[in-house]
XYZ file of C-alpha atoms in Angstrom:
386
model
C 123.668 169.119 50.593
C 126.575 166.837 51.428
C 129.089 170.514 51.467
C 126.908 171.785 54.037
C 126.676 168.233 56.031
C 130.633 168.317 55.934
C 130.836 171.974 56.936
C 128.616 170.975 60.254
C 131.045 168.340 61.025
C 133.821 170.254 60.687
C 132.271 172.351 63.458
C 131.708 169.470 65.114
C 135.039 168.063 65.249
C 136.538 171.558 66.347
C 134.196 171.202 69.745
C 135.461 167.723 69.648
C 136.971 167.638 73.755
C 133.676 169.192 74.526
C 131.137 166.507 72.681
C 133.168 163.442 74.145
C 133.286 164.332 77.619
C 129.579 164.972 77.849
C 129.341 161.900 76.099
C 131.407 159.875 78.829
C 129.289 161.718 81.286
C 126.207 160.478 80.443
C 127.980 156.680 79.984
C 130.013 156.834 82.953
C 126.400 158.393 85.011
C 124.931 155.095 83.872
C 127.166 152.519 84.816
C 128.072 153.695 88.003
C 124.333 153.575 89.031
C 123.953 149.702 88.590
C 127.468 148.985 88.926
C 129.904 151.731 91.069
C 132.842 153.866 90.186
C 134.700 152.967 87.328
C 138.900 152.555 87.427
C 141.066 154.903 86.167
C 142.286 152.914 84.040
C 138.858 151.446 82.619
C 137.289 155.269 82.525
C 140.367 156.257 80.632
C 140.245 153.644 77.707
C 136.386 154.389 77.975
C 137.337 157.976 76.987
C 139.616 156.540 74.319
C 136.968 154.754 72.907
C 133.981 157.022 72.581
C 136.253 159.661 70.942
C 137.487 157.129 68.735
C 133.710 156.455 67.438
C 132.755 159.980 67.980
C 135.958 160.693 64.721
C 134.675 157.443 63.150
C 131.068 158.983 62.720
C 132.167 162.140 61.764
C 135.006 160.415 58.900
C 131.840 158.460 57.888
C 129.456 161.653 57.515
C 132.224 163.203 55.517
C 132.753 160.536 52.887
C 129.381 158.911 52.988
C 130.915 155.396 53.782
C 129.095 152.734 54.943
C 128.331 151.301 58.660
C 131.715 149.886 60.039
C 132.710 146.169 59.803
C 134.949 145.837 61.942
C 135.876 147.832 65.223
C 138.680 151.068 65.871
C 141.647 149.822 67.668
C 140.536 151.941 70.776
C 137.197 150.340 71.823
C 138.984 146.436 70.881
C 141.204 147.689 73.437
C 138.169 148.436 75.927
C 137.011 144.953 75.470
C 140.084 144.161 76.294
C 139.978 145.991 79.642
C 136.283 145.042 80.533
C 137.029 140.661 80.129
C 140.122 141.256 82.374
C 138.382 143.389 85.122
C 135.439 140.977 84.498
C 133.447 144.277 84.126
C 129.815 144.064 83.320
C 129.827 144.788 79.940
C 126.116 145.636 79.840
C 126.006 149.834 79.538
C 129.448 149.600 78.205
C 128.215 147.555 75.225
C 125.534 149.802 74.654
C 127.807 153.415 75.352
C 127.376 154.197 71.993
C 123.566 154.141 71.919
C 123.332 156.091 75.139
C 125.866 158.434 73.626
C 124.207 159.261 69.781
C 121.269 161.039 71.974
C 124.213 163.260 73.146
C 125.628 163.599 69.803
C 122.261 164.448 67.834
C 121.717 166.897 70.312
C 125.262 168.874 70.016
C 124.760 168.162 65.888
C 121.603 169.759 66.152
C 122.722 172.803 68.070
C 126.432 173.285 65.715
C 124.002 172.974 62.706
C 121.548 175.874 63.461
C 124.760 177.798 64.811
C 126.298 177.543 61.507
C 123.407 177.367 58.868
C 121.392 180.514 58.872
C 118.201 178.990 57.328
C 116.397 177.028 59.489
C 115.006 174.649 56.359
C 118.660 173.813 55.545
C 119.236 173.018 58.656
C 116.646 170.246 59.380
C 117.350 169.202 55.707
C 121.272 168.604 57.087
C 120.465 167.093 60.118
C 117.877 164.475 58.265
C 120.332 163.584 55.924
C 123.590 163.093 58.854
C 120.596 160.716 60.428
C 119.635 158.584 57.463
C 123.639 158.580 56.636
C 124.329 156.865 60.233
C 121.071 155.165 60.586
C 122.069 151.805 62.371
C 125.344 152.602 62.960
C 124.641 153.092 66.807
C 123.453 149.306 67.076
C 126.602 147.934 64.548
C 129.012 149.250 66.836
C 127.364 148.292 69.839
C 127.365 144.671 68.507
C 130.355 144.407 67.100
C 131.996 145.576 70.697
C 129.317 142.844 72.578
C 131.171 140.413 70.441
C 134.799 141.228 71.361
C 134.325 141.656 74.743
C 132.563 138.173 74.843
C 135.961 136.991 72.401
C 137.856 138.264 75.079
C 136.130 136.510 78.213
C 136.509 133.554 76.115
C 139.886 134.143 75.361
C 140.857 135.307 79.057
C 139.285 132.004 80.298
C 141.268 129.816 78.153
C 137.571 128.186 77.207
C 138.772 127.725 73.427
C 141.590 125.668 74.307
C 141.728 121.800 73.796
C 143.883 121.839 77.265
C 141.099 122.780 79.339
C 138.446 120.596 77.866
C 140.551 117.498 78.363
C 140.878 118.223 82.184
C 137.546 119.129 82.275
C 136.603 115.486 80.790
C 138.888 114.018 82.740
C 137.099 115.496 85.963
C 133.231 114.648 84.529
C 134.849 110.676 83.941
C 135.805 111.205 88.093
C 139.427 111.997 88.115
C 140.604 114.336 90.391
C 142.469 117.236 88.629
C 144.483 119.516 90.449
C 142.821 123.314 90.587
C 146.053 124.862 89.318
C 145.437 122.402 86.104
C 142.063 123.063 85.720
C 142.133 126.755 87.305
C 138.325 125.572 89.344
C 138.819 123.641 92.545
C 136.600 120.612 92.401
C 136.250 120.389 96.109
C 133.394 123.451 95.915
C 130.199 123.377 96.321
C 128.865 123.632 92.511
C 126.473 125.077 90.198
C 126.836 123.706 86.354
C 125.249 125.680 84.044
C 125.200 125.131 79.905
C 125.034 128.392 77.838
C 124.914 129.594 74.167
C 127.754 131.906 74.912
C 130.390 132.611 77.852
C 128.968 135.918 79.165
C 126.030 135.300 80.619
C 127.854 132.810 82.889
C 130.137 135.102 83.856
C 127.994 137.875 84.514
C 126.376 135.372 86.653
C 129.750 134.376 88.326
C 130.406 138.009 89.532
C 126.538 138.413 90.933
C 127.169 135.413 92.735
C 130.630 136.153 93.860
C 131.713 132.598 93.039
C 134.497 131.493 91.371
C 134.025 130.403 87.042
C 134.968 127.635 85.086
C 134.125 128.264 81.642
C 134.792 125.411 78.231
C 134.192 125.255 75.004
C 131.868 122.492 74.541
C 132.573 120.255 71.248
C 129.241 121.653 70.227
C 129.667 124.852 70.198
C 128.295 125.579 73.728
C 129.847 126.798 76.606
C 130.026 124.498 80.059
C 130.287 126.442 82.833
C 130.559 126.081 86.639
C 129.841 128.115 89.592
C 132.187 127.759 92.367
C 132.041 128.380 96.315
C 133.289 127.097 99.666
C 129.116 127.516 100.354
C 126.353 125.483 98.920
C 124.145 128.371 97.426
C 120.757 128.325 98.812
C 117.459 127.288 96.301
C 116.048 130.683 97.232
C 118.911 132.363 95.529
C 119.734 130.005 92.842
C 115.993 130.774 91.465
C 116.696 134.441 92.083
C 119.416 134.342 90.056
C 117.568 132.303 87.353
C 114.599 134.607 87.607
C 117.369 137.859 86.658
C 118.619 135.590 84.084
C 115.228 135.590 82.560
C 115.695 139.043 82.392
C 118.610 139.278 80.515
C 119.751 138.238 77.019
C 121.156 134.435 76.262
C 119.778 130.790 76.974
C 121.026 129.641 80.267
C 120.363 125.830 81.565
C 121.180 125.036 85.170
C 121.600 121.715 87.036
C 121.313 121.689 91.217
C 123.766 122.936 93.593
C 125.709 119.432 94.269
C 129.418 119.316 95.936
C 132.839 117.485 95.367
C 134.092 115.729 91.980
C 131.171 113.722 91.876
C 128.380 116.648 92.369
C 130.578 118.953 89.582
C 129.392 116.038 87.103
C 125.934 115.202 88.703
C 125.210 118.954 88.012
C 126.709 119.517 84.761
C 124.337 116.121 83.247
C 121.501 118.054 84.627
C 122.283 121.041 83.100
C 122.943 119.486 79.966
C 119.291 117.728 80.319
C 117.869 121.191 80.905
C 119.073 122.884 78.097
C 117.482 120.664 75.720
C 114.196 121.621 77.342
C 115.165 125.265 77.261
C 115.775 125.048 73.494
C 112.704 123.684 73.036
C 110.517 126.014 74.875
C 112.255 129.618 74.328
C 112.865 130.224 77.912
C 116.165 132.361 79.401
C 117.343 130.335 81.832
C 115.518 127.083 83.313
C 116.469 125.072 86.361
C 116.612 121.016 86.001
C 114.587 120.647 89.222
C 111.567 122.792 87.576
C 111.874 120.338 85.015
C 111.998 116.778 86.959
C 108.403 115.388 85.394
C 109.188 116.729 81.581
C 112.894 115.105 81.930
C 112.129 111.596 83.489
C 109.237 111.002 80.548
C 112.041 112.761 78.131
C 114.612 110.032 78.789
C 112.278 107.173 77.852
C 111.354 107.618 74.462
C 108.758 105.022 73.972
C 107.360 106.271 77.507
C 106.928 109.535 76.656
C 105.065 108.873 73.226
C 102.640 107.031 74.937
C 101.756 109.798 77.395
C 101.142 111.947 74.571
C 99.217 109.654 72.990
C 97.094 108.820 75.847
C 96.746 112.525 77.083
C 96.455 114.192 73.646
C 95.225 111.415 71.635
C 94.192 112.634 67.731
C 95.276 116.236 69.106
C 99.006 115.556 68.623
C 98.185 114.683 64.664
C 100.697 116.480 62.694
C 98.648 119.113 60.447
C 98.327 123.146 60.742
C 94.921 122.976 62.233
C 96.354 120.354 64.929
C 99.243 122.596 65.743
C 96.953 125.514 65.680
C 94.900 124.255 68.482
C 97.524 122.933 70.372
C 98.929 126.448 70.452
C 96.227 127.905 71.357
C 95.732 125.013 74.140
C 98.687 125.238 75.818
C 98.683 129.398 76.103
C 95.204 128.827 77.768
C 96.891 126.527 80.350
C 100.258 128.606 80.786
C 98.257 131.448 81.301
C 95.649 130.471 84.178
C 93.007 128.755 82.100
C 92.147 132.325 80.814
C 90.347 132.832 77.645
C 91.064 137.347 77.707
C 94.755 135.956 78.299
C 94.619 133.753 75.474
C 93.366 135.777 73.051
C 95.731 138.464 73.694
C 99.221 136.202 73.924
C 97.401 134.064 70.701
C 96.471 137.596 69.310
C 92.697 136.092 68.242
C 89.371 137.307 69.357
C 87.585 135.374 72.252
C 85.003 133.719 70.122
C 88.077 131.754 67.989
C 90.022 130.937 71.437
C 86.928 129.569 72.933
C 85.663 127.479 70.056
C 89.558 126.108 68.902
C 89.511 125.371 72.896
C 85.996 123.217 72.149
C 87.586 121.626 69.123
C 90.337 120.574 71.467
C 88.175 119.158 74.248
C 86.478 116.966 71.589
C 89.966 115.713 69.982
C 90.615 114.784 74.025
C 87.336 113.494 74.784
C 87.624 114.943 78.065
C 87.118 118.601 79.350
C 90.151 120.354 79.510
C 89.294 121.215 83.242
C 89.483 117.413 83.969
C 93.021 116.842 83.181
C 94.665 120.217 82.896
C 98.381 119.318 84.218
C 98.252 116.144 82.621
C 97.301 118.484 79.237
C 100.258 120.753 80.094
C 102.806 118.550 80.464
C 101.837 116.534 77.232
C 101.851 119.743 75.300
C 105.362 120.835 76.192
C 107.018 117.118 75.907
C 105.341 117.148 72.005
C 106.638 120.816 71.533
C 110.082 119.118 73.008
C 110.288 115.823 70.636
C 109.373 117.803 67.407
C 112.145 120.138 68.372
C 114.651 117.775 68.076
C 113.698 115.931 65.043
């Protein structure tokens, strides 16, 4: 089987000019869509690239190795291009996984050009699949990584330099913008990420300027720069595409001059923990206002769960159960269909755990249903962090 496999890629590899550029077609198609022409010089290391991992997949189908650990010098050098263009490395991340449905398709047509029986054929093109099955998605993550290695490393956020004169302008020293490469007299957005590319994805839809660091923590502090204050309208815009998109992303409010860049960044710092906590995108500290006040006084905030949720907030697996299901039923419009389907349980379990509940609270649920809500998500929020 594997002579025959080897003889299609041979045929393959001959065509090889021909396979690539309907490959970078098909890329090239997509990313100008969304994003607009391409450079020269960023199409050309694109072309690089894809025949690189076009020869990779074909050395692999030859000697049955296994999926790639590490990437060919030709699409490092891509990720290379796309952090210093500050290219949206979205499509280009995924070009390999728009590109295998172009590849399959040329595989298939080589094989029944070469093999005369049509059974040998599918057996051939079965086997090439299982051989590269999930090599598509290793190379695609293994090229999201160095591009987002490569933002880092292009905005200096791994060096011990920057974080110091980013300290030194959250403790309210003024630090000059060729220091710090962010000129603290702009109106600001601080935002606290798990890693630097969503922030500067979100830099270049805003058109502002980025400060990125290396938090202690492993996070990344970033800020959003601009001679404008941005407007709340399009700061939850921007959130709301965030949502969208891969990554956690916490932001604090639009706030101006050395003191506003740290006003904004202990905001966004305060939202993230609430963003951990409740598996949303991207969250905005003035959504959060209620949840973060009771937050900061511990004692405070046990005592509004207790008095809202009373035997409810016992620990236990039927306790959490009907908390769950409690809190769905008030995120989703007091619904019981909605319930059931985001709870996956029939109606007749939603609406009796939701009868259990009301007799835990000794209240209807109706009676106190934002009071409910919040006490839900500031339990979810302490248990989280012990």
């Amino acid at each position: 089987m594997w002579a025959k496999v080897a003889e299609v890629v041979d045929r393959v590899e001959a065509e090889l000019d021909v396979l690539v550029t309907a490959i970078e077609d098909r890329v090239v198609a997509r990313v100008q869509a969304t994003h607009g022409a391409l450079s020269a010089t960023l199409q050309e290391a694109l072309r690089r690239a894809l025949s690189a991992t076009v020869r990779d997949v074909l050395a692999r189908l030859r000697s049955q190795a296994e999926l790639p650990q590490e990437l060919p010098p030709d699409l490092i050098e891509l990720a290379r291009l796309c952090a210093s263009s500050r290219c949206d490395l979205t499509e280009l991340a995924d070009a390999w996984l728009l590109g295998q449905e172009v590849f399959w398709d040329r595989f298939q047509v080589v094989a029944e050009r070469t093999l005369a029986d049509p059974a040998v054929c599918w057996d051939v093109v079965k086997a090439a699949r299982v051989r590269l099955r999930g090599h598509a998605a290793r190379i695609s993550g293994l090229f999201r990584r160095a591009c987002e290695s490569e933002v880092a490393r292009a905005a200096g956020i791994h060096g011990g330099r920057r974080l110091r004169a980013v300290s030194r302008a959250l403790e309210g020293q003024w630090v000059d913008p060729g220091e710090l490469g962010y000129d603290l007299a702009y109106h600001h957005i601080a935002a606290v990420a798990d890693a630097s590319q969503p922030l500067v994805a979100l830099a270049r839809r805003t058109e502002r300027q980025v400060l990125l660091v290396e938090a202690p923590d492993g996070a990344v502090w970033g800020w959003l720069g601009g001679r404008t204050r941005i407007s709340d309208s399009d700061l939850d815009a921007l959130i709301a595409w965030q949502n969208s998109r891969d990554g956690l992303v916490a932001f604090g409010e639009p706030a101006a001059g050395i003191a506003g860049f740290a006003a904004s960044h202990h905001q966004a710092l305060e939202a993230r923990t609430i963003a951990a906590a409740t598996n949303h995108h991207a969250v905005r500290f003035a959504d959060l206002r209620l949840l973060i006040a009771l937050l900061r006084d511990g004692d405070l905030a046990k005592e509004f769960i207790e008095r809202e949720l009373g035997e409810l907030d016992d620990p236990g697996e039927r306790m959490r159960e009907l908390r769950e299901t409690l809190r769905a039923y008030l995120e989703h419009g007091q619904s019981v269909s909605a319930t059931a389907a985001v709870r996956r349980r029939d109606r007749k379990t939603i609406e009796r755990q939701l009868r259990s509940a009301e007799v835990l609270i000794h209240h209807r649920v109706s009676d106190r249903c934002d009071a409910l809500l919040v006490a839900l998500r500031i339990s979810d929020i302490l248990r989280h962090r012990t």
